[in-house]
Amino acid sequence: MRTLKTLDFKNIESIPQLIKDFVGSQIEGFEEYTFSKNNFQKQIQNKKASFSDEQRQILFDELNAQLSDLKLSDLQKRNLDLIKNSETFTITTGHQLNLFTGPAFFIYKILQTVKTCVYLKEHFPEQNFVPVYWMASEDHDFAEINHFKTKNGFYEINEKSGGVVGKIKLTDTHFISEFESEFKDHIFGTELILMLKEAYQSGKTLTESIKILVNRLFSEYGLLIIDGDSKALKAQMTGIFKDEILNSSLNKKSKEKVDFLTEKYGKVQVNPRDINLFYLSETRNRIDPFQDKFLVNDTEISLSGDEIVAELNSFPEKFSPNALTRPVYQEKILPNLAYIGGNAEIMYWLELKDYFDSLQIPFPILIPRNSMVFVDGKVLGKIDHLDLNIEDFFGNFTKVINRKILDDNEILKTLNEKEKLLKSHFENLKLLAEKAEKSFGNMVKGEEVRQMKSFDRLRKRLLKAEKIKQGELLDRLETLFMEINPAKIWQERVLNFSVFFADHGTQWIETCYREMDVTESKLIIVAI
């Protein structure tokens, strides 16, 4: 396995312009929050000054309790002990509790988190850097996480949902036998099947399952796993949650950034609400202000200001952050320097800078995660045979198809020549028309526009005709595109890691780690 090509995010058409501008330090006010040694140096100092020994002890105690049922590697034990050291900092990524990790990019973002810690230790040897995976155990959209896809199968579970997904207990394990049928004859199929059976046992919660699986995959890399659904951790947020409930502070403090991003980029990823918190009972429901009360949406619960504050102080675990308050929660309880996330995550983090400032919590460095795609030899052979480049499949492929269909087309050459000649004639005519009455000059210009449009129409009709005539070539091109981009989106967002692990085992994970460049946001294309 080797890297064939890397494509910088700034040169990929489908990457949002906001992300391109951010990584290029083109957004005013965010220059200090991109990946650079100087920025990390500042971040280390800021976080050290703002994160207390008491917070470190709380974090250590909670992690120690949460990880007590796992078999930890020596590196994990060392990293856990280092949490108490004032020179230790975390690099964090977060993700939902997708069944068997969901799409493959889950693996990539964790490996990038680990490798970023190694990079920082090389450049700042006096400090320690610990990779952390934040489990999104309090999400309530079960349909987003209850499945995964391979090349030949779609696997899902059906459980009663409505509350936080992390507490859902597994009863439907039929997918395991289906998975076994697909992978039992692969080289590392048995290892995959054992992994699946170990993690997804009947009666285990989805939090327990993903924790077991992630630890199995990444324990030797020193990864620590944290669950934010914790009374001890949320107790540190009572003041911030109270302010959010009573004063709608996030909405107010983020308004300037939200307006700026909306004006420049058309919209924001997540629009703040009046109160950006949920209330946890058997379900997870929004908290909405109504007159002098606070209503828990879709329930009969109605609380006065004093009552909801008393509830918060007594039971902080019943209050759950939404997508916009979770970043604040994370940065409050971790000695964190940077967050590694997908483009959508980075875009909503950017909304929060002023809110972080108002809370005097250091805003972290944001790192758009690397993307990876694995292409086998047969596919590479087909690409070469069609005289294409691998990067053609990650831009506007419609343009690539049109170019191939009309390649060396004699009619197109003639059309282009005649169009060029006609333009030349009109240029001469316009020079003469300038000497005549103004309306005549306008008529000449109008006629030029009309006749040039006719050439565009002819080219479109020619393309349509050639697509019919060269239907076999068109089918080959479209089929090849789908082999590289299943479901017409990047491979990493569709296929589960098992597709690659089944034939290559841990060597595939080691290759992902080795080929990843943590200093820049790129699409990394690897021959497999």
Coordinates of C-alpha atoms in Angstrom, one line a residue:
M1 CA 0.0 0.0 0.0
R2 CA 1.4 3.4 -1.0
T3 CA 0.1 6.9 -1.5
L4 CA -0.5 7.7 -5.2
K5 CA -1.6 11.3 -4.8
T6 CA -2.5 13.9 -2.3
L7 CA -4.9 16.7 -3.1
D8 CA -4.9 19.8 -1.0
F9 CA -8.4 20.7 0.3
K10 CA -7.9 24.2 -1.2
N11 CA -7.8 22.6 -4.7
I12 CA -10.8 20.4 -4.4
E13 CA -14.0 21.8 -5.8
S14 CA -16.4 20.1 -3.4
I15 CA -14.7 21.3 -0.2
P16 CA -16.7 24.3 1.2
Q17 CA -15.2 27.7 0.6
L18 CA -15.4 28.4 4.3
I19 CA -13.0 25.5 5.0
K20 CA -10.7 26.6 2.2
D21 CA -10.6 30.1 3.6
F22 CA -10.1 28.9 7.2
V23 CA -7.1 26.6 6.4
G24 CA -5.6 29.3 4.3
S25 CA -5.9 31.8 7.2
Q26 CA -8.2 34.0 5.1
I27 CA -10.8 34.6 7.8
E28 CA -10.1 37.6 10.0
G29 CA -9.9 36.7 13.7
F30 CA -9.2 33.0 13.2
E31 CA -5.5 33.2 12.0
E32 CA -4.3 32.0 15.5
Y33 CA -6.6 28.9 15.4
T34 CA -5.1 27.0 12.4
F35 CA -2.4 24.4 12.5
S36 CA 1.0 25.9 13.1
K37 CA 3.8 25.4 15.7
N38 CA 3.5 29.0 16.7
N39 CA -0.2 28.7 17.3
F40 CA 0.3 25.6 19.4
Q41 CA 2.9 27.3 21.5
K42 CA 0.4 30.1 22.3
Q43 CA -2.3 27.5 22.9
I44 CA -0.2 25.6 25.4
Q45 CA 0.4 28.7 27.5
N46 CA -3.2 29.8 27.4
K47 CA -4.6 26.4 28.4
K48 CA -2.0 25.9 31.1
A49 CA -3.0 29.2 32.7
S50 CA -6.7 28.4 32.6
F51 CA -6.9 24.8 33.6
S52 CA -6.5 24.1 37.3
D53 CA -5.0 21.1 39.2
E54 CA -8.5 20.5 40.6
Q55 CA -10.0 20.1 37.1
R56 CA -7.2 17.7 36.3
Q57 CA -8.0 15.6 39.4
I58 CA -11.7 15.5 38.5
L59 CA -10.9 14.5 35.0
F60 CA -8.4 11.8 36.1
D61 CA -10.9 10.3 38.6
E62 CA -13.7 10.2 36.0
L63 CA -11.6 8.7 33.3
N64 CA -10.2 6.2 35.7
A65 CA -13.7 5.1 36.6
Q66 CA -15.0 5.1 33.0
L67 CA -12.1 3.0 31.7
S68 CA -11.9 0.6 34.7
D69 CA -13.8 -2.1 32.8
L70 CA -11.3 -2.1 29.9
K71 CA -8.0 -3.8 29.5
L72 CA -5.7 -0.8 29.0
S73 CA -2.3 -0.9 27.3
D74 CA 0.8 0.4 29.1
L75 CA 0.7 3.5 26.9
Q76 CA -3.0 4.2 27.9
K77 CA -2.1 3.7 31.6
R78 CA 0.8 6.2 31.2
N79 CA -1.4 8.7 29.4
L80 CA -4.1 8.4 32.1
D81 CA -1.6 9.1 34.8
L82 CA -0.2 12.0 32.8
I83 CA -3.6 13.8 33.0
K84 CA -2.7 14.9 36.5
N85 CA 0.5 16.6 35.2
S86 CA 0.2 20.3 34.6
E87 CA 2.3 20.0 31.4
T88 CA -0.1 17.5 29.9
F89 CA -2.6 18.5 27.2
T90 CA -5.1 16.7 25.1
I91 CA -5.9 16.6 21.4
T92 CA -9.5 15.6 20.9
T93 CA -11.8 14.2 18.2
G94 CA -15.5 13.3 18.7
H95 CA -17.9 11.1 16.9
Q96 CA -21.3 9.4 17.2
L97 CA -21.7 5.9 18.4
N98 CA -22.1 4.5 14.9
L99 CA -22.7 0.7 14.7
F100 CA -19.2 -0.9 14.3
T101 CA -17.8 2.6 13.8
G102 CA -20.0 3.4 10.8
P103 CA -18.2 4.9 7.8
A104 CA -14.4 4.5 7.5
F105 CA -13.6 8.2 8.3
F106 CA -14.1 7.4 11.9
I107 CA -10.8 5.5 11.8
Y108 CA -9.0 8.3 10.0
K109 CA -10.0 11.0 12.5
I110 CA -8.8 9.0 15.5
L111 CA -5.5 8.1 13.8
Q112 CA -5.0 11.8 12.9
T113 CA -5.6 12.7 16.6
V114 CA -3.0 10.2 17.7
K115 CA -0.5 11.3 15.1
T116 CA -1.0 14.9 16.0
C117 CA 0.0 14.1 19.6
V118 CA 3.2 12.4 18.3
Y119 CA 4.0 15.5 16.1
L120 CA 3.5 17.8 19.1
K121 CA 5.7 15.8 21.4
E122 CA 8.5 16.0 18.8
H123 CA 8.2 19.7 18.6
F124 CA 7.4 20.4 22.3
P125 CA 9.4 17.7 24.2
E126 CA 8.8 19.4 27.6
Q127 CA 5.0 18.8 27.4
N128 CA 2.9 15.7 27.1
F129 CA 0.1 15.2 24.6
V130 CA -2.7 12.7 25.0
P131 CA -5.2 11.7 22.3
V132 CA -8.8 11.6 23.3
Y133 CA -11.9 10.3 21.7
W134 CA -15.1 11.9 22.9
M135 CA -18.1 9.6 22.6
A136 CA -21.3 11.4 21.5
S137 CA -23.3 9.2 23.8
E138 CA -26.0 11.8 24.4
D139 CA -27.1 12.2 20.8
H140 CA -30.7 11.0 20.3
D141 CA -30.9 10.5 16.5
F142 CA -30.7 6.7 16.5
A143 CA -31.4 6.4 12.8
E144 CA -28.1 8.1 12.0
I145 CA -26.0 5.6 13.9
N146 CA -27.9 2.2 13.7
H147 CA -26.2 0.9 10.6
F148 CA -23.1 0.4 8.5
K149 CA -22.4 -0.5 4.9
T150 CA -19.9 -2.8 3.2
K151 CA -19.4 -3.5 -0.5
N152 CA -21.9 -6.3 -0.4
G153 CA -24.0 -5.7 2.7
F154 CA -26.1 -3.3 4.7
Y155 CA -26.2 -4.0 8.4
E156 CA -28.5 -2.4 11.0
I157 CA -30.1 -2.8 14.4
N158 CA -33.6 -2.0 15.4
E159 CA -34.0 -0.9 19.0
K160 CA -36.4 1.3 20.9
S161 CA -35.1 4.8 20.7
G162 CA -36.1 8.3 21.8
G163 CA -33.6 9.0 24.6
V164 CA -29.9 9.2 24.4
V165 CA -28.4 6.6 22.2
G166 CA -25.6 5.7 24.5
K167 CA -28.0 4.1 27.0
I168 CA -29.9 1.9 24.4
K169 CA -29.3 -1.7 25.3
L170 CA -28.7 -4.1 22.5
T171 CA -31.2 -6.9 21.9
D172 CA -31.1 -7.2 18.1
T173 CA -27.9 -9.0 17.2
H174 CA -29.1 -10.7 14.0
F175 CA -26.7 -8.5 12.0
I176 CA -23.8 -10.4 13.4
S177 CA -24.6 -13.7 11.7
E178 CA -25.2 -11.8 8.4
F179 CA -21.9 -10.1 8.7
E180 CA -20.2 -13.4 9.5
S181 CA -21.6 -14.9 6.2
E182 CA -20.0 -12.1 4.2
F183 CA -16.6 -12.1 5.9
K184 CA -15.9 -15.6 7.2
D185 CA -13.7 -16.5 4.2
H186 CA -11.6 -13.3 4.2
I187 CA -8.0 -13.5 5.5
F188 CA -8.8 -11.4 8.6
G189 CA -12.5 -12.1 8.5
T190 CA -12.3 -14.2 11.7
E191 CA -10.6 -11.3 13.6
L192 CA -13.3 -8.9 12.4
I193 CA -16.1 -11.3 13.4
L194 CA -14.6 -11.8 16.9
M195 CA -14.3 -8.0 17.3
L196 CA -17.9 -7.6 16.4
K197 CA -19.1 -10.3 18.8
E198 CA -17.0 -9.1 21.6
A199 CA -18.4 -5.5 21.4
Y200 CA -22.0 -6.1 20.5
Q201 CA -23.3 -8.6 23.0
S202 CA -26.9 -8.7 23.9
G203 CA -27.6 -6.5 27.0
K204 CA -24.7 -4.1 26.5
T205 CA -25.4 -0.5 25.9
L206 CA -24.2 1.2 22.7
T207 CA -21.8 3.3 24.8
E208 CA -20.3 0.1 26.2
S209 CA -20.1 -1.5 22.8
I210 CA -18.3 1.3 21.0
K211 CA -15.9 1.7 24.0
I212 CA -14.9 -1.9 23.8
L213 CA -14.5 -1.8 20.0
V214 CA -12.5 1.5 20.0
N215 CA -10.3 0.2 22.8
R216 CA -9.7 -3.0 20.8
L217 CA -8.6 -1.0 17.8
F218 CA -6.6 1.8 19.3
S219 CA -5.4 0.8 22.8
E220 CA -1.8 0.4 21.6
Y221 CA -1.9 3.9 20.3
G222 CA -2.6 5.3 23.8
L223 CA -6.1 6.6 23.0
L224 CA -8.2 7.6 26.0
I225 CA -12.0 7.4 25.6
I226 CA -14.4 9.8 27.4
D227 CA -18.1 9.8 27.9
G228 CA -19.5 13.3 28.6
D229 CA -22.7 11.8 30.1
S230 CA -21.3 12.2 33.6
K231 CA -22.6 14.0 36.7
A232 CA -19.0 14.7 37.9
L233 CA -18.0 16.3 34.6
K234 CA -21.3 18.2 34.1
A235 CA -21.1 19.7 37.6
Q236 CA -18.3 21.9 36.3
M237 CA -20.8 23.3 33.8
T238 CA -23.6 24.4 36.1
G239 CA -22.7 28.1 36.0
I240 CA -22.5 28.1 32.2
F241 CA -25.7 26.1 31.9
K242 CA -27.5 28.4 34.3
D243 CA -26.4 31.4 32.3
E244 CA -27.5 29.8 29.1
I245 CA -31.0 28.9 30.5
L246 CA -31.7 32.3 32.1
N247 CA -29.9 34.6 29.6
S248 CA -29.7 32.9 26.2
S249 CA -26.0 33.8 26.3
L250 CA -24.8 31.6 23.5
N251 CA -27.3 33.0 21.0
K252 CA -26.5 36.6 22.0
K253 CA -22.7 36.2 22.2
S254 CA -22.4 34.3 18.9
K255 CA -24.7 36.6 16.9
E256 CA -22.0 38.8 15.4
K257 CA -20.0 35.7 14.2
V258 CA -23.2 34.0 12.9
D259 CA -24.2 37.2 11.0
F260 CA -20.6 37.5 9.6
L261 CA -20.4 33.9 8.4
T262 CA -24.0 34.0 7.0
E263 CA -23.3 37.2 5.0
K264 CA -20.0 35.9 3.6
Y265 CA -20.8 32.2 3.0
G266 CA -24.6 32.2 2.7
K267 CA -25.5 30.3 5.8
V268 CA -24.1 28.8 9.0
Q269 CA -23.9 25.1 9.8
V270 CA -26.1 25.2 13.0
N271 CA -28.3 28.1 14.0
P272 CA -28.3 28.8 17.7
R273 CA -31.5 28.5 19.6
D274 CA -32.8 30.6 22.5
I275 CA -31.6 27.8 24.9
N276 CA -29.0 25.4 23.5
L277 CA -29.6 22.6 26.0
F278 CA -31.7 19.4 26.3
Y279 CA -33.4 17.9 29.4
L280 CA -32.8 14.2 29.9
S281 CA -35.5 11.9 31.3
E282 CA -36.6 8.8 29.4
T283 CA -36.2 10.9 26.3
R284 CA -34.0 13.9 25.3
N285 CA -36.0 17.0 24.8
R286 CA -35.3 20.7 24.1
I287 CA -35.8 23.3 26.8
D288 CA -37.8 26.2 25.6
P289 CA -38.6 29.5 27.3
F290 CA -42.3 30.4 27.5
Q291 CA -43.3 33.6 29.3
D292 CA -41.9 33.2 32.9
K293 CA -41.5 29.4 32.6
F294 CA -39.2 26.9 31.0
L295 CA -40.9 24.1 29.1
V296 CA -39.4 20.7 28.3
N297 CA -40.6 20.2 24.7
D298 CA -43.0 17.3 24.1
T299 CA -43.5 16.7 27.8
E300 CA -45.7 18.0 30.6
I301 CA -42.6 19.4 32.4
S302 CA -42.9 23.1 33.2
L303 CA -40.4 24.8 35.6
S304 CA -40.0 28.3 36.9
G305 CA -36.6 30.0 36.9
D306 CA -35.9 29.1 40.5
E307 CA -37.1 25.5 39.9
I308 CA -35.0 24.8 36.9
V309 CA -31.9 26.3 38.6
A310 CA -32.5 24.1 41.6
E311 CA -32.9 21.1 39.3
L312 CA -29.6 22.0 37.6
N313 CA -27.7 22.3 40.8
S314 CA -29.1 19.0 42.2
F315 CA -29.0 17.0 39.0
P316 CA -26.6 18.5 36.4
E317 CA -26.5 15.1 34.7
K318 CA -30.1 15.7 33.5
F319 CA -29.0 18.6 31.3
S320 CA -27.5 17.8 28.0
P321 CA -25.6 20.1 25.6
N322 CA -26.6 20.4 22.0
A323 CA -24.2 20.6 19.0
L324 CA -23.2 24.2 20.0
T325 CA -22.8 23.9 23.7
R326 CA -21.0 20.5 23.5
P327 CA -17.8 22.2 22.3
V328 CA -17.8 24.5 25.3
Y329 CA -18.4 21.6 27.6
Q330 CA -15.5 19.7 26.1
E331 CA -13.1 22.6 26.3
K332 CA -14.2 23.3 29.9
I333 CA -13.4 19.9 31.3
L334 CA -10.4 18.9 29.2
P335 CA -6.9 20.5 29.0
N336 CA -7.4 20.6 25.3
L337 CA -5.4 22.3 22.6
A338 CA -7.0 21.3 19.4
Y339 CA -10.1 19.7 18.0
I340 CA -10.0 17.5 14.9
G341 CA -13.3 17.2 13.0
G342 CA -15.1 17.0 9.7
N343 CA -15.8 20.1 7.7
A344 CA -19.3 20.5 9.0
E345 CA -18.0 20.3 12.6
I346 CA -15.3 22.9 12.0
M347 CA -17.9 25.2 10.4
Y348 CA -20.1 25.3 13.5
W349 CA -17.2 25.6 15.9
L350 CA -16.3 28.8 14.1
E351 CA -19.6 30.3 15.2
L352 CA -18.6 30.0 18.8
K353 CA -15.4 32.1 19.1
D354 CA -17.0 35.1 20.8
Y355 CA -19.0 32.9 23.1
F356 CA -15.8 31.2 24.2
D357 CA -14.2 34.6 24.8
S358 CA -17.1 35.7 27.0
L359 CA -16.7 32.6 29.2
Q360 CA -12.9 33.1 29.3
I361 CA -12.3 29.6 28.0
P362 CA -9.5 29.3 25.4
F363 CA -10.9 28.7 21.9
P364 CA -9.0 25.6 20.5
I365 CA -7.0 25.2 17.3
L366 CA -9.4 23.6 14.8
I367 CA -8.1 21.0 12.4
P368 CA -10.2 19.7 9.5
R369 CA -9.6 16.0 9.4
N370 CA -7.7 14.4 6.5
S371 CA -9.7 12.3 4.0
M372 CA -8.5 9.0 2.6
V373 CA -9.5 6.8 -0.3
F374 CA -8.2 3.4 -1.1
V375 CA -8.1 2.2 -4.8
D376 CA -7.2 -1.3 -5.8
G377 CA -5.0 -2.3 -8.8
K378 CA -7.9 -3.3 -11.1
V379 CA -9.5 0.1 -10.8
L380 CA -6.1 1.8 -11.4
G381 CA -5.7 -0.3 -14.5
K382 CA -9.1 0.8 -15.8
I383 CA -8.2 4.5 -15.1
D384 CA -4.9 4.1 -17.0
H385 CA -6.6 2.4 -19.9
L386 CA -9.0 5.3 -20.3
D387 CA -6.2 7.7 -20.2
L388 CA -7.5 9.4 -17.1
N389 CA -5.8 10.6 -13.9
I390 CA -6.9 9.5 -10.4
E391 CA -7.6 13.1 -9.4
D392 CA -10.2 13.3 -12.2
F393 CA -12.5 11.4 -9.9
F394 CA -12.6 14.0 -7.1
G395 CA -13.6 17.1 -9.1
N396 CA -16.4 17.8 -11.5
F397 CA -16.7 14.4 -13.1
T398 CA -19.4 15.5 -15.5
K399 CA -16.8 17.8 -17.2
V400 CA -14.4 14.8 -17.4
I401 CA -17.1 12.7 -19.1
N402 CA -17.9 15.4 -21.5
R403 CA -14.2 15.9 -22.4
K404 CA -13.7 12.2 -23.0
I405 CA -16.9 11.8 -25.1
L406 CA -15.9 14.8 -27.3
D407 CA -12.2 13.9 -27.4
D408 CA -10.8 14.4 -31.0
N409 CA -14.3 15.0 -32.3
E410 CA -14.0 16.5 -35.8
I411 CA -17.4 18.2 -35.7
L412 CA -16.5 19.9 -32.4
K413 CA -13.2 21.1 -33.9
T414 CA -15.0 22.5 -36.9
L415 CA -17.6 24.2 -34.7
N416 CA -14.8 25.8 -32.6
E417 CA -13.0 27.0 -35.7
K418 CA -16.1 28.5 -37.3
E419 CA -17.0 30.2 -34.0
K420 CA -13.5 31.7 -33.8
L421 CA -13.8 32.9 -37.4
L422 CA -17.2 34.4 -36.8
K423 CA -15.9 36.2 -33.7
S424 CA -13.2 37.7 -35.8
H425 CA -15.7 38.9 -38.4
F426 CA -17.8 40.5 -35.7
E427 CA -14.8 42.3 -34.2
N428 CA -14.1 43.9 -37.6
L429 CA -17.8 44.7 -38.0
K430 CA -18.0 46.3 -34.6
L431 CA -15.1 48.6 -35.4
L432 CA -16.9 49.8 -38.5
A433 CA -20.2 50.1 -36.6
E434 CA -18.7 52.5 -34.1
K435 CA -18.5 55.0 -37.0
A436 CA -22.2 54.7 -37.7
E437 CA -25.2 55.6 -35.6
K438 CA -25.3 54.2 -32.0
S439 CA -28.3 52.0 -32.5
F440 CA -26.7 50.2 -35.4
G441 CA -23.7 49.4 -33.2
N442 CA -26.0 48.0 -30.5
M443 CA -27.7 45.9 -33.2
V444 CA -24.3 44.4 -34.2
K445 CA -23.5 43.5 -30.6
G446 CA -26.9 41.9 -30.1
E447 CA -26.5 39.9 -33.3
E448 CA -23.1 38.7 -32.1
V449 CA -24.5 37.5 -28.8
R450 CA -27.4 35.7 -30.6
Q451 CA -25.1 33.8 -33.0
M452 CA -22.6 32.9 -30.3
K453 CA -25.4 31.3 -28.3
S454 CA -26.3 29.2 -31.3
F455 CA -22.8 27.7 -31.2
D456 CA -23.4 26.8 -27.5
R457 CA -26.6 25.1 -28.4
L458 CA -24.9 23.2 -31.2
R459 CA -22.2 22.0 -28.8
K460 CA -24.8 20.8 -26.3
R461 CA -26.8 18.9 -29.0
L462 CA -23.5 17.4 -30.3
L463 CA -22.6 16.2 -26.8
K464 CA -26.1 14.6 -26.4
A465 CA -25.8 12.8 -29.7
E466 CA -22.3 11.6 -29.0
K467 CA -23.4 10.2 -25.6
I468 CA -26.0 8.1 -27.3
K469 CA -23.5 7.0 -30.0
Q470 CA -20.8 6.2 -27.4
G471 CA -23.1 4.7 -24.8
E472 CA -20.6 1.9 -24.0
L473 CA -17.9 4.4 -23.1
L474 CA -20.3 6.5 -21.1
D475 CA -21.3 3.4 -19.1
R476 CA -17.7 2.5 -18.4
L477 CA -16.9 6.0 -17.2
E478 CA -19.9 6.1 -14.9
T479 CA -19.3 2.6 -13.5
L480 CA -15.7 3.5 -12.8
F481 CA -16.7 6.6 -11.0
M482 CA -19.1 4.6 -8.8
E483 CA -16.3 2.1 -8.0
I484 CA -14.2 4.9 -6.6
N485 CA -17.1 7.0 -5.2
P486 CA -19.8 4.6 -4.0
A487 CA -23.2 6.2 -3.8
K488 CA -21.6 9.1 -5.7
I489 CA -19.9 10.5 -2.6
W490 CA -16.4 9.9 -1.2
Q491 CA -15.7 6.3 -0.3
E492 CA -14.9 7.1 3.4
R493 CA -18.4 8.4 3.9
V494 CA -20.0 5.1 2.7
L495 CA -17.9 2.0 3.4
N496 CA -17.1 0.6 6.8
F497 CA -13.5 -0.1 7.8
S498 CA -14.2 -3.8 7.6
V499 CA -14.0 -3.7 3.8
F500 CA -10.3 -2.9 4.1
F501 CA -9.4 -4.7 7.3
A502 CA -10.9 -8.0 6.1
D503 CA -8.0 -8.4 3.6
H504 CA -5.2 -6.5 5.2
G505 CA -5.8 -6.6 9.0
T506 CA -4.0 -4.2 11.2
Q507 CA -1.5 -3.4 8.4
W508 CA -4.3 -1.3 6.9
I509 CA -4.6 0.7 10.1
E510 CA -0.9 1.1 10.2
T511 CA -0.9 2.3 6.6
C512 CA -3.5 4.9 7.3
Y513 CA -1.4 6.1 10.2
R514 CA 1.8 6.2 8.2
E515 CA 0.4 7.9 5.1
M516 CA -1.4 10.6 7.0
D517 CA 0.0 14.1 7.0
V518 CA -1.2 15.9 10.1
T519 CA 0.2 19.3 9.2
E520 CA -2.2 19.9 6.3
S521 CA -5.8 19.1 5.4
K522 CA -5.7 16.8 2.4
L523 CA -7.4 14.0 0.5
I524 CA -4.9 11.1 0.5
I525 CA -5.3 8.6 -2.3
V526 CA -3.7 5.2 -1.6
A527 CA -3.2 2.2 -3.8
I528 CA -4.2 -1.0 -2.0

